[in-house]
mmCIF file of C-alpha atoms in Angstrom:
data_model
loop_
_atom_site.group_PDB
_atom_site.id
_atom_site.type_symbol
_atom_site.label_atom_id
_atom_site.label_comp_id
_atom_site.label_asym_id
_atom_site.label_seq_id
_atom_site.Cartn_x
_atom_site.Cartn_y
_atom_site.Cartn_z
ATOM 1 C CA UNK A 1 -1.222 -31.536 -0.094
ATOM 2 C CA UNK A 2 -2.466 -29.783 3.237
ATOM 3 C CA UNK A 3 -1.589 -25.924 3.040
ATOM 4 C CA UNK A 4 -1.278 -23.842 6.375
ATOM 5 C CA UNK A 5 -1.760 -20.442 5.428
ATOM 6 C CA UNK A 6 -1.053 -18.104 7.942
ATOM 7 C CA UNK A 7 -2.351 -14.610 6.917
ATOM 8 C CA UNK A 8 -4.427 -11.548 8.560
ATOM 9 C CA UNK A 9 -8.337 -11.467 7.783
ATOM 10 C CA UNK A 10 -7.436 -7.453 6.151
ATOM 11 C CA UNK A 11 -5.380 -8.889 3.619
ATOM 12 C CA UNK A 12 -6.194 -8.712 0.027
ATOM 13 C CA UNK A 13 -4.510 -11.917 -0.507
ATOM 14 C CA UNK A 14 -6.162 -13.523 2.460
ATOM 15 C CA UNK A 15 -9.497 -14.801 0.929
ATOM 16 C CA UNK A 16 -8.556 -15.540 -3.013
ATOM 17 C CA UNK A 17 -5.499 -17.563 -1.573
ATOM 18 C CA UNK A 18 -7.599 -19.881 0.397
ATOM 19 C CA UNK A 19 -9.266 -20.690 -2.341
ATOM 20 C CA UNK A 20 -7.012 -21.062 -4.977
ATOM 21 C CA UNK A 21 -5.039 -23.211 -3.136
ATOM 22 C CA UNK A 22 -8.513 -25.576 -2.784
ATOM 23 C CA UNK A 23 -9.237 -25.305 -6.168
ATOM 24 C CA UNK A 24 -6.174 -26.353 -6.622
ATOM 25 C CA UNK A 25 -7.253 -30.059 -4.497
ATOM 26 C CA UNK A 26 -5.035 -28.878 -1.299
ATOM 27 C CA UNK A 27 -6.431 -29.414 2.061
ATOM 28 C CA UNK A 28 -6.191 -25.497 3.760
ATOM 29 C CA UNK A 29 -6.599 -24.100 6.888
ATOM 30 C CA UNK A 30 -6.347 -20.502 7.946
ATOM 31 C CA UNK A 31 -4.889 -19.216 11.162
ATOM 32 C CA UNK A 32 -4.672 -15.105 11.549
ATOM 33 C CA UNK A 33 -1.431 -14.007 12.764
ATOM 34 C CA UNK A 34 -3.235 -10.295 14.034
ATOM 35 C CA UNK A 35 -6.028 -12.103 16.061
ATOM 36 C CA UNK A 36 -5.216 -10.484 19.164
ATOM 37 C CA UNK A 37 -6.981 -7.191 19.889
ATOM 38 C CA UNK A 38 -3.320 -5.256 20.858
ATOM 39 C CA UNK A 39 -1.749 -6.538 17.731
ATOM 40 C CA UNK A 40 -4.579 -5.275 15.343
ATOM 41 C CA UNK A 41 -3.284 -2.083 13.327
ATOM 42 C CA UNK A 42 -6.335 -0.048 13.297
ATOM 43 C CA UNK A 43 -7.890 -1.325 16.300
ATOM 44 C CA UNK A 44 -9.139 0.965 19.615
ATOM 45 C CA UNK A 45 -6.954 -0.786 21.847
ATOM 46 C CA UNK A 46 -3.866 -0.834 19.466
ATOM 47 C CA UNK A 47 -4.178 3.045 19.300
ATOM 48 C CA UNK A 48 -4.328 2.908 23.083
ATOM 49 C CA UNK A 49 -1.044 1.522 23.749
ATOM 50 C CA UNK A 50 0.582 3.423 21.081
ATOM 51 C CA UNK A 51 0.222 6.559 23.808
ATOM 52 C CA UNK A 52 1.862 4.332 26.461
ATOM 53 C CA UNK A 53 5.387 4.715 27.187
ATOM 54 C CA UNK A 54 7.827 1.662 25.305
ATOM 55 C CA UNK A 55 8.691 0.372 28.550
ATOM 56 C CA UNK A 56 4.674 -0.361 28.767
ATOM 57 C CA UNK A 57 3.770 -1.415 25.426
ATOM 58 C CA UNK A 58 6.478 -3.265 24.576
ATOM 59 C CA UNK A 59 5.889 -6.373 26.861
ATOM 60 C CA UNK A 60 2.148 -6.307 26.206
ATOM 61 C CA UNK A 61 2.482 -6.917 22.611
ATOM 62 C CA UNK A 62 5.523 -9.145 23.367
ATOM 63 C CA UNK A 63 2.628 -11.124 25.218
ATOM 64 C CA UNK A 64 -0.141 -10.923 22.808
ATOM 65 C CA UNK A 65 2.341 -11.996 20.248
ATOM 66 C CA UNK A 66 3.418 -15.524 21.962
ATOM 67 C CA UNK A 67 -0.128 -15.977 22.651
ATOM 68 C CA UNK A 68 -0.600 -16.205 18.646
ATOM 69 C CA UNK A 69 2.648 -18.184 17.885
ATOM 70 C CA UNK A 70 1.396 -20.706 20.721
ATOM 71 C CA UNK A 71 -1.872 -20.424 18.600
ATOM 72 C CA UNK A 72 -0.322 -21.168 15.217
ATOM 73 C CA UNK A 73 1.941 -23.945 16.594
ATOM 74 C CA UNK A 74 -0.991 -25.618 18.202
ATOM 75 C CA UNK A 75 -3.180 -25.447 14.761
ATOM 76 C CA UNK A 76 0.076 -26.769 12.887
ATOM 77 C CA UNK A 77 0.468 -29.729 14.979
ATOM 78 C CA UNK A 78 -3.132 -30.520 14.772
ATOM 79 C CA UNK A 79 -3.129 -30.448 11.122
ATOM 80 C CA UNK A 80 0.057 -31.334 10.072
ATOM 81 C CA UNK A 81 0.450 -29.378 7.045
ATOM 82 C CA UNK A 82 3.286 -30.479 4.265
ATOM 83 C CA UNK A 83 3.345 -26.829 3.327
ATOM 84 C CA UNK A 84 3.257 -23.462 5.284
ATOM 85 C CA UNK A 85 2.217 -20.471 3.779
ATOM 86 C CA UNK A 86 2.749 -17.361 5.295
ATOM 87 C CA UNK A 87 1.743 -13.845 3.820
ATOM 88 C CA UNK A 88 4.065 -11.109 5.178
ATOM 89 C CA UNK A 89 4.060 -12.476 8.726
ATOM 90 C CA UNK A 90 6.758 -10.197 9.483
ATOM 91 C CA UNK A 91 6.178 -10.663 13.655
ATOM 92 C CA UNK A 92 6.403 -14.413 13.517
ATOM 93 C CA UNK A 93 9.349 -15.447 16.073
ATOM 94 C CA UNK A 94 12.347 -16.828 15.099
ATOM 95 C CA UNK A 95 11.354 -19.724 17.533
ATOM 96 C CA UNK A 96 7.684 -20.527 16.375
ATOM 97 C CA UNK A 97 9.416 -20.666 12.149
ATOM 98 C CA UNK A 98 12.021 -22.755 13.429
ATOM 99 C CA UNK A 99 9.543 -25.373 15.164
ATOM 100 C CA UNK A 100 7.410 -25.185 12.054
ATOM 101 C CA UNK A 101 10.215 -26.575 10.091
ATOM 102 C CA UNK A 102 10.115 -29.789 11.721
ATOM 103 C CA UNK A 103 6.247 -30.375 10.499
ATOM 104 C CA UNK A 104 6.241 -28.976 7.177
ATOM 105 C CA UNK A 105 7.910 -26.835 4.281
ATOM 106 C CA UNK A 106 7.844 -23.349 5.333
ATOM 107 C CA UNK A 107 7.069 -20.515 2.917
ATOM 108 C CA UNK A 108 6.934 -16.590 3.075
ATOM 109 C CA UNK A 109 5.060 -14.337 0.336
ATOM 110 C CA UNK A 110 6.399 -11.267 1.477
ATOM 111 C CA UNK A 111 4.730 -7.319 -0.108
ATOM 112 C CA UNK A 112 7.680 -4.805 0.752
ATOM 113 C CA UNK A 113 10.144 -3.199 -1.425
ATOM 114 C CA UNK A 114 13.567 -1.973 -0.961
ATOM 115 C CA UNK A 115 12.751 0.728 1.863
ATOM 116 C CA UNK A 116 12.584 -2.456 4.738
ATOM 117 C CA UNK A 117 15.265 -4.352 2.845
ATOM 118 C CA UNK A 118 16.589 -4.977 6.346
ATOM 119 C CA UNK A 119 13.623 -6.582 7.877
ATOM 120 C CA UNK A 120 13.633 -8.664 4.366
ATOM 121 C CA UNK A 121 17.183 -9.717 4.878
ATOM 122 C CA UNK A 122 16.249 -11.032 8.622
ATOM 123 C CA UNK A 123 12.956 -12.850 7.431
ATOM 124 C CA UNK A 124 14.273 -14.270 4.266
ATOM 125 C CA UNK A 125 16.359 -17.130 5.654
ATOM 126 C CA UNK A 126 14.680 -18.408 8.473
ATOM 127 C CA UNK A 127 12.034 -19.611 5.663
ATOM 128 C CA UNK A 128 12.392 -22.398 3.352
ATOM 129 C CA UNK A 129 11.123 -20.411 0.387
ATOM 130 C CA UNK A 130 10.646 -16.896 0.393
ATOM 131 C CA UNK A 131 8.783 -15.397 -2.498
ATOM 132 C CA UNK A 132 8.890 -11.196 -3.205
ATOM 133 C CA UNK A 133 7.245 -9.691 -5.568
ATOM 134 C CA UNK A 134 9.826 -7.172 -6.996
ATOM 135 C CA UNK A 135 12.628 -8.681 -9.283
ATOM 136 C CA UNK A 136 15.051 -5.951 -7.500
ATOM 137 C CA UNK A 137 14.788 -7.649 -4.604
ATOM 138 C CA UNK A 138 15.076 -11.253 -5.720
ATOM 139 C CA UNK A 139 18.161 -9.881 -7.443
ATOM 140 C CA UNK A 140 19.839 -8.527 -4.342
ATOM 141 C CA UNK A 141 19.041 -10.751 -2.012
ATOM 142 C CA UNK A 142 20.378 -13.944 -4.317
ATOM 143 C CA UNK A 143 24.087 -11.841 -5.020
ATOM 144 C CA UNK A 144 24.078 -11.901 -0.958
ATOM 145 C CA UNK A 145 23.652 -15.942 -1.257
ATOM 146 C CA UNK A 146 19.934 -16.610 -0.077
ATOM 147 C CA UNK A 147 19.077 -19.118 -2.811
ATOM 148 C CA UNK A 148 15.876 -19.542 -1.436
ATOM 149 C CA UNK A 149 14.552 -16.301 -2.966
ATOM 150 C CA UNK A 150 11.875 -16.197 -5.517
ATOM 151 C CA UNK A 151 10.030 -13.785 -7.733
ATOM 152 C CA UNK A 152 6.279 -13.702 -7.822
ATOM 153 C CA UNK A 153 4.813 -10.902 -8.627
ATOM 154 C CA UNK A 154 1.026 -9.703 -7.130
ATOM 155 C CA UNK A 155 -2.171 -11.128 -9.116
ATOM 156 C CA UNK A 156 -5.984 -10.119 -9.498
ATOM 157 C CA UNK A 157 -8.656 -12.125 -7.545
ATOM 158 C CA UNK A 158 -10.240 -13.268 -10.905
ATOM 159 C CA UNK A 159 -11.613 -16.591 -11.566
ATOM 160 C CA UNK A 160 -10.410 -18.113 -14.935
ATOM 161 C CA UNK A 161 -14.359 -18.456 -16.344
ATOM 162 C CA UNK A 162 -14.850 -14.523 -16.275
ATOM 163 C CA UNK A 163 -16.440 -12.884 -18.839
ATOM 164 C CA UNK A 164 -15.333 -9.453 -20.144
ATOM 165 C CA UNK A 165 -18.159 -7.149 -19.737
ATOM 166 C CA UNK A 166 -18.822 -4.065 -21.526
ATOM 167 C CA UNK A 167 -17.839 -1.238 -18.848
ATOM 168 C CA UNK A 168 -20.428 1.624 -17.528
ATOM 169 C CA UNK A 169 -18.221 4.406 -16.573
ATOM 170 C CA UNK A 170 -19.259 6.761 -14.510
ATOM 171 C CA UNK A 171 -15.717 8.456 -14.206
ATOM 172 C CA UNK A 172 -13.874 9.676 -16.480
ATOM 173 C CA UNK A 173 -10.082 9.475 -14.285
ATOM 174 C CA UNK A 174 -10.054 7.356 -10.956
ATOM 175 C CA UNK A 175 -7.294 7.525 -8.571
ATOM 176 C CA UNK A 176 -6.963 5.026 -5.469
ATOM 177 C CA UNK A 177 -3.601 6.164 -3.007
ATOM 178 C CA UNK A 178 -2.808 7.811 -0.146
ATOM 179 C CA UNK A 179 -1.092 10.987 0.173
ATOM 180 C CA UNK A 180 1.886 12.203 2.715
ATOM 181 C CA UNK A 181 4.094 15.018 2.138
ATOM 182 C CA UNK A 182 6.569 15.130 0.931
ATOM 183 C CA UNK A 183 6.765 11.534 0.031
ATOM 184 C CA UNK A 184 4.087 11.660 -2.500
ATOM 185 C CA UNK A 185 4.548 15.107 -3.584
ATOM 186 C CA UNK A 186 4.741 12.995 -7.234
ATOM 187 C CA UNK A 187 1.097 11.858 -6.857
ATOM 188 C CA UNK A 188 0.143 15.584 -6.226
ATOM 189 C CA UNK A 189 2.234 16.842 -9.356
ATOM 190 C CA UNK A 190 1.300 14.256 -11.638
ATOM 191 C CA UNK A 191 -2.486 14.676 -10.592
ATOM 192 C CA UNK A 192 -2.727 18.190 -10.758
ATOM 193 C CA UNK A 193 -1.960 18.243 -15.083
ATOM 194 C CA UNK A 194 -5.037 15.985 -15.065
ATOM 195 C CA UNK A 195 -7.628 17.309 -12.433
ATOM 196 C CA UNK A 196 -10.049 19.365 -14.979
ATOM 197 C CA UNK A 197 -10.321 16.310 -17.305
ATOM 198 C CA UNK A 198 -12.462 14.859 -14.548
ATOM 199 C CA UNK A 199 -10.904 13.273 -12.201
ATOM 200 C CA UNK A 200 -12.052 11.463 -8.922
ATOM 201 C CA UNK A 201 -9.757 10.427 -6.044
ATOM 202 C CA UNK A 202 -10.144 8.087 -3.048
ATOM 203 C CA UNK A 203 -7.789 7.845 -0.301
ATOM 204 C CA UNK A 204 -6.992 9.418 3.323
ATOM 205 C CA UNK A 205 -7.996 12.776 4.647
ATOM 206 C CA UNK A 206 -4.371 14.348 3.815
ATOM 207 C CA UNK A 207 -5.744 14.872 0.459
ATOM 208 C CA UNK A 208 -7.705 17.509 2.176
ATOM 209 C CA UNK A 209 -5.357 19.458 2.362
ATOM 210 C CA UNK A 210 -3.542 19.301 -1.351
ATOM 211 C CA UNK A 211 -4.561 21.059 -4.485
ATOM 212 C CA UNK A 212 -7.090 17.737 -5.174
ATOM 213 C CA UNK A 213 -8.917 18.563 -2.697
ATOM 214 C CA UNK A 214 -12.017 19.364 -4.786
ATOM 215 C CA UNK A 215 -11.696 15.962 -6.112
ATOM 216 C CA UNK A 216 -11.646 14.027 -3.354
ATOM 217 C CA UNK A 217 -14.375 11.434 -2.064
ATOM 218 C CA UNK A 218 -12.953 10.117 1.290
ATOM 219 C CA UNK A 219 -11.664 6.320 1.965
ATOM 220 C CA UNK A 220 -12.915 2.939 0.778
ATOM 221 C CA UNK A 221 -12.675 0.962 3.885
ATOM 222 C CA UNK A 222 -12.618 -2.166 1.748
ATOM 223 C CA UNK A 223 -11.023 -4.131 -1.455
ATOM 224 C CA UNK A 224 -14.978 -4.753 -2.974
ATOM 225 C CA UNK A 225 -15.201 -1.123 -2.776
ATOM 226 C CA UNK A 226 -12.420 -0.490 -4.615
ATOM 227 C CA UNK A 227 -13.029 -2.535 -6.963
ATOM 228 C CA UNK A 228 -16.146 -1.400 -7.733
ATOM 229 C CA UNK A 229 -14.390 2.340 -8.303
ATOM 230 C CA UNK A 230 -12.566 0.680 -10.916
ATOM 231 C CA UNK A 231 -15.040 -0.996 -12.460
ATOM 232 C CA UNK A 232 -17.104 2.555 -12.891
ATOM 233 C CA UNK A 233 -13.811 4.166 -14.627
ATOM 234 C CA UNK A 234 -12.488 4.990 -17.721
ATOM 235 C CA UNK A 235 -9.115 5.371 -16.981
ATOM 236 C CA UNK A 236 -7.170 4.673 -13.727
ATOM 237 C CA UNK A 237 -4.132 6.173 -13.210
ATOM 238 C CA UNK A 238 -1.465 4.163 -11.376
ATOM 239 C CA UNK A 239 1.591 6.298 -9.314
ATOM 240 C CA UNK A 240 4.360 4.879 -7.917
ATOM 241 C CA UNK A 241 6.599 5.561 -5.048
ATOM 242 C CA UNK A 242 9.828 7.676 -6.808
ATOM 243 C CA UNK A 243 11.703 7.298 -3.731
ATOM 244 C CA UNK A 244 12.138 3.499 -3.228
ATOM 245 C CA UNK A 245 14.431 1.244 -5.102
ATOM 246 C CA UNK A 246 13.218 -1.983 -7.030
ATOM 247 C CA UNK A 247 11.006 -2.618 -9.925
ATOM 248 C CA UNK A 248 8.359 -4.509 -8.571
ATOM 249 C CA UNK A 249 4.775 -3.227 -9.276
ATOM 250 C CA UNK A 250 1.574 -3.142 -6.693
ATOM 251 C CA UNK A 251 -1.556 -4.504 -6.548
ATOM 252 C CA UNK A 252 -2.707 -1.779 -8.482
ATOM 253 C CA UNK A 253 -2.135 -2.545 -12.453
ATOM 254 C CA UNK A 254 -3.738 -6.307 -11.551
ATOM 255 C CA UNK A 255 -6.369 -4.935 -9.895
ATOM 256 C CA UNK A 256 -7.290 -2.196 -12.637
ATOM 257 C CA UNK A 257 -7.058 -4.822 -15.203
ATOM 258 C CA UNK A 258 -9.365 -7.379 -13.892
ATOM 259 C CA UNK A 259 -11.933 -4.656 -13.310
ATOM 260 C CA UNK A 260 -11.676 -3.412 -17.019
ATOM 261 C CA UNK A 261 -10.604 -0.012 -16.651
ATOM 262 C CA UNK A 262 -8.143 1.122 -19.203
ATOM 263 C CA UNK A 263 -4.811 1.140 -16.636
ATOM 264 C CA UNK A 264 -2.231 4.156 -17.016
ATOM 265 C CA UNK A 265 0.752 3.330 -15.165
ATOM 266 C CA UNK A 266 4.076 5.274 -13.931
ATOM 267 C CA UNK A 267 7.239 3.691 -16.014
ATOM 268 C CA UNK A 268 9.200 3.885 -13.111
ATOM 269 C CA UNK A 269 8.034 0.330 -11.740
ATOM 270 C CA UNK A 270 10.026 -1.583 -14.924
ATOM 271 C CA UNK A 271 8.613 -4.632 -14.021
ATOM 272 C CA UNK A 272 4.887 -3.726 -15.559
ATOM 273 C CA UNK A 273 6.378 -4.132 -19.074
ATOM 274 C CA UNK A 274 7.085 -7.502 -18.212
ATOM 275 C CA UNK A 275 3.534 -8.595 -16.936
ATOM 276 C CA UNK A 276 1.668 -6.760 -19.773
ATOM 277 C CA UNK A 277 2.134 -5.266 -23.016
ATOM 278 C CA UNK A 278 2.626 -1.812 -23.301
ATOM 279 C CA UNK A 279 0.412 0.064 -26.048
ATOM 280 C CA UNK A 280 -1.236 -3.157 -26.040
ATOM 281 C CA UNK A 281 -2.724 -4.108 -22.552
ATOM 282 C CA UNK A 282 -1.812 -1.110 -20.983
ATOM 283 C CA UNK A 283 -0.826 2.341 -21.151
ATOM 284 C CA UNK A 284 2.667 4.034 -19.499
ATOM 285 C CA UNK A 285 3.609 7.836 -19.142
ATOM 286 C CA UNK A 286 6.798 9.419 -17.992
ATOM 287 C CA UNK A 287 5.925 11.591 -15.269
ATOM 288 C CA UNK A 288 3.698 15.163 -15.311
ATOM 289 C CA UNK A 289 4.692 16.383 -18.547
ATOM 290 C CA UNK A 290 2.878 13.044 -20.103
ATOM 291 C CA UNK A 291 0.507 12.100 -18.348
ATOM 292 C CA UNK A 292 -2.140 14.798 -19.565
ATOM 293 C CA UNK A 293 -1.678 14.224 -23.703
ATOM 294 C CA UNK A 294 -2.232 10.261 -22.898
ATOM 295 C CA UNK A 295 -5.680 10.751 -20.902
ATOM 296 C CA UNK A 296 -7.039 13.568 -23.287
ATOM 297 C CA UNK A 297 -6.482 11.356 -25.775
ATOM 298 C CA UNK A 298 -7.733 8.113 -24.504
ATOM 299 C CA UNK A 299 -10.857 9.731 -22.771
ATOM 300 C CA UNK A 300 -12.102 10.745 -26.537
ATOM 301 C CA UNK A 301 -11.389 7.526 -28.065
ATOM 302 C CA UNK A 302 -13.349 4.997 -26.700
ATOM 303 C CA UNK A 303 -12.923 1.986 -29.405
ATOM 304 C CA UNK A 304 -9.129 2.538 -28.691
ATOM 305 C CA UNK A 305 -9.295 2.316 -24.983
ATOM 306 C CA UNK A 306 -11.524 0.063 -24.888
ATOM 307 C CA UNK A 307 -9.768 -2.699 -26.947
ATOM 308 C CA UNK A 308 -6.339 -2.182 -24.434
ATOM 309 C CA UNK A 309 -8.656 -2.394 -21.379
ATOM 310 C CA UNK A 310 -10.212 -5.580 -22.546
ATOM 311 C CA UNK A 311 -6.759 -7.166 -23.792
ATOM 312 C CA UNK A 312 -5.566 -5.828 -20.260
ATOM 313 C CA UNK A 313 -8.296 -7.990 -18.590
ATOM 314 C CA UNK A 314 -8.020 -11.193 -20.728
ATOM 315 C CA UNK A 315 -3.923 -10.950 -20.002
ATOM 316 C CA UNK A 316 -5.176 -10.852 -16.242
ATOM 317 C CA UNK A 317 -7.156 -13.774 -16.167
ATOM 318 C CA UNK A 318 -4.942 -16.120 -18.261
ATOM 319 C CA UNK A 319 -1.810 -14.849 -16.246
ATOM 320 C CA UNK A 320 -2.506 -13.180 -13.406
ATOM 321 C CA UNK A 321 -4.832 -15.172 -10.973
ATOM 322 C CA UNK A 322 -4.657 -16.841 -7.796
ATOM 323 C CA UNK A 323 -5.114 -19.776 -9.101
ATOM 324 C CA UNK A 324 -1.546 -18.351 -11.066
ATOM 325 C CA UNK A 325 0.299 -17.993 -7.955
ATOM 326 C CA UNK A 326 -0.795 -20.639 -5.949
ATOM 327 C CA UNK A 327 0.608 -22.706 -8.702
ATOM 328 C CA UNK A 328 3.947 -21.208 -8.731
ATOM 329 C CA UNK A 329 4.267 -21.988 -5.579
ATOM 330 C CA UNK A 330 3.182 -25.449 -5.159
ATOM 331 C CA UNK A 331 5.245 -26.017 -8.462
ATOM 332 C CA UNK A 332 8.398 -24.632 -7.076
ATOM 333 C CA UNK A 333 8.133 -26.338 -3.609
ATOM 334 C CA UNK A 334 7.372 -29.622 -5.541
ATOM 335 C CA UNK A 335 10.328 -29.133 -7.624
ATOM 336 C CA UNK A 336 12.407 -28.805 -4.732
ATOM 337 C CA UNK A 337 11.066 -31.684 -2.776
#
């Protein structure tokens, strides 16, 4: 099968995708749907012509983006792809997906929750399959008739032939996130009960300006990074968003779990006691009044936390891969076809 993936070279997914779908004996090729220098996010000119009035802006990325769709469309007739596998893609014309249609089957991974269910309910049927990662979501959007909705949740970029490896920590509590007030007021709350049992936090400079300040190391610019954070902790604590609907969980618990680290994760996200086991694979707490009791405890007993961090890992890498995913999908499509 030849596999058009149309991603963004700063995705997570990006990379391990690619080459999960090859392991997998598909034919891929990549085309980046922000390779245009007014389309990319964090990019000097994109900052440029956010000061511009709308009447300014709005035509030049109008511009950039047909120059990419003509881009895409170009590298899809070229390769003729049976499937087309886009990763958010949430700026893709209605034109360009409808052309696309007539080469191959069209496909949509798509990571948001509840909070843009209405750019979800515009992108989900102009796709032939549109996958979401939160169960809520699937839910909804299939009582409002889009049978093409599926759920498939987030994964770990872990090769199936890892070995577990005994973990040096160097912290005792990590925390990856952002912070904006009030919207994460949670993550402040929650943090606070835990900051003197050694905590370390990474994220953006509005931390600065919280109560963790003291705690705070600045940004990892990128996913290795990260990872290697987790790999260096003890314990990671995982905080949802309390102000969106769904059930769906981040990268996060995946993430955390490939790396080793002994995950402690906010029960609001339901769907975590679905991908591992709590007590087991992972640990949950309630919010700030028990959160503090679980990482005392699990900071002193290392056998214990150990044992769920390593069950948490070999759950990940049986379960939770690429290699997982790309399967679902090309499983699902198959089915279909």
């Amino acid at each position: 099968m030849k596999v058009l993936l149309i991603s963004n070279k700063y995705a997570v997914s990006a990379e391990p995708l690619r080459k999960a779908f090859m392991a997998l004996g598909c034919q891929v090729r990549t085309v980046d749907y922000w390779d245009h220098p007014l389309l990319m996010p964090h990019g000097s000119l994109q900052r440029l012509i956010g000061k511009l009035p709308l009447a300014i802006s709005t035509p030049l990325r109008n511009n950039a983006q047909k120059k990419i769709d003509k881009t895409i469309w170009k590298t899809a007739q070229e390769f003729q792809p049976d499937l087309i596998f886009a990763t958010k893609a949430k700026s893709l014309s209605h034109e360009l997906l409808e052309m696309l249609r007539t080469i191959g089957t069209t496909a949509n991974w798509y990571s948001e929750t509840m909070d843009h269910w209405d750019r979800i309910k515009q992108t989900a049927p102009q796709y032939d399959f549109f996958f979401n990662f939160d169960p809520y979501v699937v839910e909804r959007m299939k009582a409002e008739g889009n049978a093409n909705v599926y759920y498939l949740p987030f994964c770990a970029d872990v090769a199936k032939d890892t070995q577990w490896e005994q973990p040096q920590p160097k912290y005792n509590v990590t925390f990856v996130g952002s912070f904006l007030a009030p919207r994460y007021n949670e993550r402040e709350i929650v943090l606070n009960e835990i900051k003197d049992l050694g905590l370390h936090v990474w994220g953006n400079k509005a931390w600065e300006k919280t109560t963790i300040a003291s705690h705070y190391h600045g940004w990892l610019s990128n996913y290795e990074d990260v990872a290697q954070v987790y790999r260096h902790s003890k314990i990671v604590i995982n905080i949802h968003l309390p102000d969106v609907s769904g059930s769906g969980i981040n990268f996060r618990p995946f993430e955390v779990a490939a790396a080793g680290a002994l995950l402690i994760n906010h029960s609001s996200r339901r769907d975590i006691f679905n991908v591992y086991e709590a007590g087991k694979e992972f640990i949950s707490f309630d919010g700030s009044g028990d959160i503090r009791e679980k990482v005392a405890y699990y900071l002193i007993h290392d056998q214990e936390r150990t044992t769920i961090a390593r069950a948490g890992f070999e759950r990940t890498r049986r379960d939770h891969t690429y290699i997982d995913r790309a399967q679902q999908v090309l499983n699902i499509v198959r089915a279909h076809k």
